[in-house]
CSV table of C-alpha atoms and ligand atoms in Angstrom, one decimal:
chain,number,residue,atom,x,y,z
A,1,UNK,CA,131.6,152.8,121.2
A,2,UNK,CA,133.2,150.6,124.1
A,3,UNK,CA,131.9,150.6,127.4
A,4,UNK,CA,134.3,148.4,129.5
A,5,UNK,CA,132.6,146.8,132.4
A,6,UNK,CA,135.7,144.4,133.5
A,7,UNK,CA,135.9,146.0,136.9
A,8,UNK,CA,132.0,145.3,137.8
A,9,UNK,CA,132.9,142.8,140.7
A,10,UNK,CA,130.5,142.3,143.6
A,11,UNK,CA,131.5,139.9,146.5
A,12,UNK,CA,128.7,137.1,147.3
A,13,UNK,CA,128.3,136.3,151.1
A,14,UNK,CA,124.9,136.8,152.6
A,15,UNK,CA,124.1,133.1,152.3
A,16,UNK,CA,124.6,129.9,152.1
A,17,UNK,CA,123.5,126.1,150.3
A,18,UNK,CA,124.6,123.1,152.2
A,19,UNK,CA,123.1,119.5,151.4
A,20,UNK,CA,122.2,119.1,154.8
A,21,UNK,CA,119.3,121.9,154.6
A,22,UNK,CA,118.4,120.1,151.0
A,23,UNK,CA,115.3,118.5,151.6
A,24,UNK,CA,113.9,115.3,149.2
A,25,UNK,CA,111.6,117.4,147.0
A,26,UNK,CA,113.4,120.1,145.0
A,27,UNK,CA,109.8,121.9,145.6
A,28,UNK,CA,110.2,121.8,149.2
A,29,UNK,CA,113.1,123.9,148.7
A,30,UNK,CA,111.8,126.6,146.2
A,31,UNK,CA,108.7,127.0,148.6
A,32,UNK,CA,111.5,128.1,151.4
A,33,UNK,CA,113.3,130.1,149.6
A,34,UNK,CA,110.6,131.7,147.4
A,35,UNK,CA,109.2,132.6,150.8
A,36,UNK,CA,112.3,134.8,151.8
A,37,UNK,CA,112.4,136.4,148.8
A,38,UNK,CA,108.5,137.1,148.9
A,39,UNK,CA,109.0,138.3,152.4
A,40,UNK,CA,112.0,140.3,151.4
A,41,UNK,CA,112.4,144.4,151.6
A,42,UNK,CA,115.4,143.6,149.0
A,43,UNK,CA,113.4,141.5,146.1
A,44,UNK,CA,111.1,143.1,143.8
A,45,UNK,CA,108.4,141.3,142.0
A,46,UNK,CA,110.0,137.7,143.8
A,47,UNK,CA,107.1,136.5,141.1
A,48,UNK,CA,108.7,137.2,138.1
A,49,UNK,CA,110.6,134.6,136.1
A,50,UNK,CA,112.3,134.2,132.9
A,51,UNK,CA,111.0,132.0,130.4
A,52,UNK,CA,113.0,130.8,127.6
A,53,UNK,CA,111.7,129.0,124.7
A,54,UNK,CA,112.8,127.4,121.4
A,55,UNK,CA,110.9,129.7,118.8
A,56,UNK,CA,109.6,128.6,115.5
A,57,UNK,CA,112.9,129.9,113.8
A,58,UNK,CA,115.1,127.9,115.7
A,59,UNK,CA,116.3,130.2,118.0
A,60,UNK,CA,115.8,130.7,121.6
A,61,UNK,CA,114.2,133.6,123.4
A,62,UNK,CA,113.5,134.7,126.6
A,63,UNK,CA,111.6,137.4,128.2
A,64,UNK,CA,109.1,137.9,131.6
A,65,UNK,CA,106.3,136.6,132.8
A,66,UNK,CA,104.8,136.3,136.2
A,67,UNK,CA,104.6,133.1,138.1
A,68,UNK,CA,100.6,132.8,139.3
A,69,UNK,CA,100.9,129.7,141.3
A,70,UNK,CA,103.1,126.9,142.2
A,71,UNK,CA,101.9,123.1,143.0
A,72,UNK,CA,103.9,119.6,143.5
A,73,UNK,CA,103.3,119.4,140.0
A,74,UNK,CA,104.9,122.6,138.3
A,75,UNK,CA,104.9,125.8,137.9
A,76,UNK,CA,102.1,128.0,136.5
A,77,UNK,CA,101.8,131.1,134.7
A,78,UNK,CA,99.5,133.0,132.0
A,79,UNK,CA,99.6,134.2,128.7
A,80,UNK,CA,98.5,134.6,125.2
A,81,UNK,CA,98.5,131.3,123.1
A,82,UNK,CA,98.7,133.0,119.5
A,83,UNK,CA,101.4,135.1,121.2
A,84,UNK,CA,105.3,134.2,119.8
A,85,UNK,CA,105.8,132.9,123.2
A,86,UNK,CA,102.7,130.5,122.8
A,87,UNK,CA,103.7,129.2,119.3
A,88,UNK,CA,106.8,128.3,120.8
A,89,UNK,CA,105.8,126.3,123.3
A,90,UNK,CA,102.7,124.6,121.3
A,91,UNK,CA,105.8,123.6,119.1
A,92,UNK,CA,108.0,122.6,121.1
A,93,UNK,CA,107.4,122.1,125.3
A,94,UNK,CA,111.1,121.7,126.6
A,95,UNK,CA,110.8,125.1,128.2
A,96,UNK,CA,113.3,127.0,131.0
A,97,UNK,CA,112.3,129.0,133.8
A,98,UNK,CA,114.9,131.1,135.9
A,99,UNK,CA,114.4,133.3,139.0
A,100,UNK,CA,117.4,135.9,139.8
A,101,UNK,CA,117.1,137.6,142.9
A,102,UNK,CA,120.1,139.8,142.9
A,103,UNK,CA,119.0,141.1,146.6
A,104,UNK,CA,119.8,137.7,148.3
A,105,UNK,CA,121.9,136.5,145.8
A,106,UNK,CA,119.9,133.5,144.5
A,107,UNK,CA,119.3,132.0,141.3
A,108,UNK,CA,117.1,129.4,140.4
A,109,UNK,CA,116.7,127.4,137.1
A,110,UNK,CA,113.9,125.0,136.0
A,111,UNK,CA,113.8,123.1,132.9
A,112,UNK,CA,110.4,121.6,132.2
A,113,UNK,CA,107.7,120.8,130.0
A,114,UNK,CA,105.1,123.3,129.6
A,115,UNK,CA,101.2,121.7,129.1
A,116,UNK,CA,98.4,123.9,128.7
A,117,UNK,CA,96.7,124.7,131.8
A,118,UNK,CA,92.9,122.8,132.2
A,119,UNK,CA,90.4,125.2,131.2
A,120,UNK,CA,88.4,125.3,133.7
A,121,UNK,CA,91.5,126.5,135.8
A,122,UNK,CA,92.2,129.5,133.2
A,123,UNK,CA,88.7,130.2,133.8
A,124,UNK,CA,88.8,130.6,137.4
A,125,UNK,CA,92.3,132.7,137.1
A,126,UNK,CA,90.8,134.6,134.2
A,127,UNK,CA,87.5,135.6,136.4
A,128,UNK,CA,89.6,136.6,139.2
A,129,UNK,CA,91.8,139.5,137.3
A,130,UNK,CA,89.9,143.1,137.3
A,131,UNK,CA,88.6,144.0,134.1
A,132,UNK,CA,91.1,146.3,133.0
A,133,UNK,CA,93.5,143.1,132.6
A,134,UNK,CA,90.4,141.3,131.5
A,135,UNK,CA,90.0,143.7,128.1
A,136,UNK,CA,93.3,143.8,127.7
A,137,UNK,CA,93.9,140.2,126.9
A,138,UNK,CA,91.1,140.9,124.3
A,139,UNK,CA,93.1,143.9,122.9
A,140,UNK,CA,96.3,142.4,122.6
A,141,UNK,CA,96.8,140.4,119.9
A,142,UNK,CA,100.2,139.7,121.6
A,143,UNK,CA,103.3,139.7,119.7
A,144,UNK,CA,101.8,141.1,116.3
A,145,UNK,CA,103.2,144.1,114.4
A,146,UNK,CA,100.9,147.0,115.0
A,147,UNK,CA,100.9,149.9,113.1
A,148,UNK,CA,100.6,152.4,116.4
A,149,UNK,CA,99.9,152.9,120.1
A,150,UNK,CA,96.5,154.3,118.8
A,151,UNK,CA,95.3,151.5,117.1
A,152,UNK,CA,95.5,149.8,120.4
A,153,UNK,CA,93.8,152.0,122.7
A,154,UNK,CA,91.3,151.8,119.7
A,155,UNK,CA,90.7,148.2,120.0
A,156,UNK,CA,90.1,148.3,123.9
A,157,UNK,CA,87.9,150.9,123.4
A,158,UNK,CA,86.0,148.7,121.2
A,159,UNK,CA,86.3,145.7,123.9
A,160,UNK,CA,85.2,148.2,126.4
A,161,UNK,CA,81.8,149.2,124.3
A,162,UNK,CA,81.2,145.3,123.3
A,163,UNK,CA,81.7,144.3,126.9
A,164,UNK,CA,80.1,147.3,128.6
A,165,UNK,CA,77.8,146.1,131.6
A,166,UNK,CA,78.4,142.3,130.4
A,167,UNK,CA,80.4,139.9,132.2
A,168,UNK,CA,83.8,139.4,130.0
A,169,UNK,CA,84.7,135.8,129.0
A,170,UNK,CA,88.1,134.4,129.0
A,171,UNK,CA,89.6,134.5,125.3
A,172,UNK,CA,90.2,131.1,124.0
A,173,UNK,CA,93.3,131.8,123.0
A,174,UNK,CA,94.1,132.9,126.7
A,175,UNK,CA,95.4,130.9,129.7
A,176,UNK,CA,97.6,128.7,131.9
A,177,UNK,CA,100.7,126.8,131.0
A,178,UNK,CA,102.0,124.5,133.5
A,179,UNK,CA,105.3,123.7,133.7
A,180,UNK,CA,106.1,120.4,134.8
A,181,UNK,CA,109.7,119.9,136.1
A,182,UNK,CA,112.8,117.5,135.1
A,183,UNK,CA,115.5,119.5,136.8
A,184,UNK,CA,115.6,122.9,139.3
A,185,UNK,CA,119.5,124.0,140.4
A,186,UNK,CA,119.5,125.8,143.1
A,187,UNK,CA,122.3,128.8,143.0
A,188,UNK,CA,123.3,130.7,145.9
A,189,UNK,CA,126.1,133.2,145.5
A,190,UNK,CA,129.2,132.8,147.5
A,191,UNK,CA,132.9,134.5,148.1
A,192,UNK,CA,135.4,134.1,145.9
A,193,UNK,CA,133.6,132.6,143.2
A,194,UNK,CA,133.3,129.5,144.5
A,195,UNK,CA,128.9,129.6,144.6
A,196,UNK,CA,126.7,126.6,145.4
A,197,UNK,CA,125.1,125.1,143.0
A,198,UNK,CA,122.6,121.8,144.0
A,199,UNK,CA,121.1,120.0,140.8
A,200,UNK,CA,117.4,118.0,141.5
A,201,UNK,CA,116.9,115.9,138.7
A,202,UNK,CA,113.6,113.9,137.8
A,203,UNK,CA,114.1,109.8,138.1
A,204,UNK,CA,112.3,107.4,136.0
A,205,UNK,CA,110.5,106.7,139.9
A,206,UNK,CA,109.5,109.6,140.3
A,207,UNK,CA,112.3,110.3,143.3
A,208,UNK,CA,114.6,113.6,142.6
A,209,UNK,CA,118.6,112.5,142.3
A,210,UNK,CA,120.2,115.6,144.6
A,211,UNK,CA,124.0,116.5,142.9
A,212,UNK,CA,126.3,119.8,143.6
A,213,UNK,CA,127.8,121.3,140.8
A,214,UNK,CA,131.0,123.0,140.2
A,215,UNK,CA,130.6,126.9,140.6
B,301,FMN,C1,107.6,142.1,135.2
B,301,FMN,C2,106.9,141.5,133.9
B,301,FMN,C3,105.9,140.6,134.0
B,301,FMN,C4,105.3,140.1,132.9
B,301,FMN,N1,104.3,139.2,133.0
B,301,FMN,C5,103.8,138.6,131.9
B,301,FMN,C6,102.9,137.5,132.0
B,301,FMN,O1,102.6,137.0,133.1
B,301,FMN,N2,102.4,137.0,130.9
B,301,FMN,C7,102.7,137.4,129.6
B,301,FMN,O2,102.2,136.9,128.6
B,301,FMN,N3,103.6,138.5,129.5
B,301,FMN,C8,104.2,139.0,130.6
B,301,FMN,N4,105.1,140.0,130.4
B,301,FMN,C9,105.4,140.5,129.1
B,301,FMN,C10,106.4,139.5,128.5
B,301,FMN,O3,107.7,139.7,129.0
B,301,FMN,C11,106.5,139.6,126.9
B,301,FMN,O4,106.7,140.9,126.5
B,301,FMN,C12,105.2,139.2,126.3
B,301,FMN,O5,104.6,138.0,126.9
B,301,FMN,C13,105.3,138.8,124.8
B,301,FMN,O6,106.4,137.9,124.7
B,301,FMN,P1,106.5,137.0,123.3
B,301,FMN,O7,106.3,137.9,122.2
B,301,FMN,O8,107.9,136.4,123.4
B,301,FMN,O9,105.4,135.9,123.3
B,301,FMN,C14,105.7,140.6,131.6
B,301,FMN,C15,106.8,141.5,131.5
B,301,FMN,C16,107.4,141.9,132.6
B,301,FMN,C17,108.6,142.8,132.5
């Protein structure tokens, strides 16, 4: 089977990255253009980012997860420690976030270090979810072979009974990573190939060094 997809070819033009409209703090920036993309009818889920990791067997892998909150400090989102995804990053921090909205023609990449989140912060997150979510991150022993979708809805069943007119306490092995950044590039689609690409990088003072990068 060959599918041949050399003839995809889209045009990028709806926008443009000059250093002029680069201000100091690389955060600055993601806060103007995440609020576009929040704001726009052409971005889905502007909250969803990839997250790649370097997995206990060496390789990486990538997959969704939301982004719950941003600060000057880093980026924040919530998952399952025991999961594949948590092992990772327990192991090894050196994580990579990227954003692709394909509706404005944006990319963004973050490389970081992940730190779990202070508990008393995953507490307040965790309270704030409705209980469905709240059960579920008791059911899922993310990223474990199970043998079907029943034994599943058998175990939040059991969550539900156990829980049922209780309050439902955050899992330990449930919460926050932040994810503390060292570089975010900036990509913005362009004609003819010839995209912009602007590089913040994390300085031993604590400034960000600003560089464009070849398309
Ligand atoms: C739009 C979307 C949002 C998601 N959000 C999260 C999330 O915030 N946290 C999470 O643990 N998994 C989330 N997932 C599921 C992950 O992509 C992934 O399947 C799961 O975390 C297990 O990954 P792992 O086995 O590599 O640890 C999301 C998936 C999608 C498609």
């Amino acid at each position: 089977m060959a599918h041949d997809l050399s003839d995809y070819r889209k045009s990028y033009e709806k926008r443009e990255l000059l250093e002029s409209n680069c201000p100091e703090n690389p955060i600055e920036l993601f806060r103007d253009w995440f609020f576009v993309a929040d704001e726009s009818e052409m971005v889905d889920e502007a909250n969803a980012m990839t997250i790649a990791s370097i997995g206990l067997d060496g390789f990486p892998k990538s997959r969704v997860v939301l982004l719950k909150r941003y600060t000057w400090e880093g980026f924040i989102f919530y998952t399952n420690y025991n999961s594949e995804k948590g092992k990772a990053i327990l192991n090894n921090n050196r994580v990579c976030l990227s954003f692709f909205w394909s509706g404005l023609e944006q990319q963004i990449i973050i490389k970081g270090t992940a730190e779990k989140l202070a508990e008393n912060l995953s507490d307040g997150y965790f309270e704030s979810r409705p209980d469905g979510s709240k059960l579920g991150a008791w059911a899922s022993e993310q990223s474990e072979v199970i043998t079907s979708r029943e034994e599943l809805d058998q175990r939040l069943a059991s969550f539900e009974k156990q829980f049922e007119n209780k309050e439902i306490p955050r899992p330990k092995h449930w919460g926050g990573f932040i994810v503390k950044p060292v570089s975010i590039e900036f990509w913005q689609g362009r004609p003819n190939r010839m995209h912009d690409r602007i590089r913040y990088t994390l300085q031993k003072d604590f400034s960000w060094k600003l560089e464009r990068l070849a398309p």
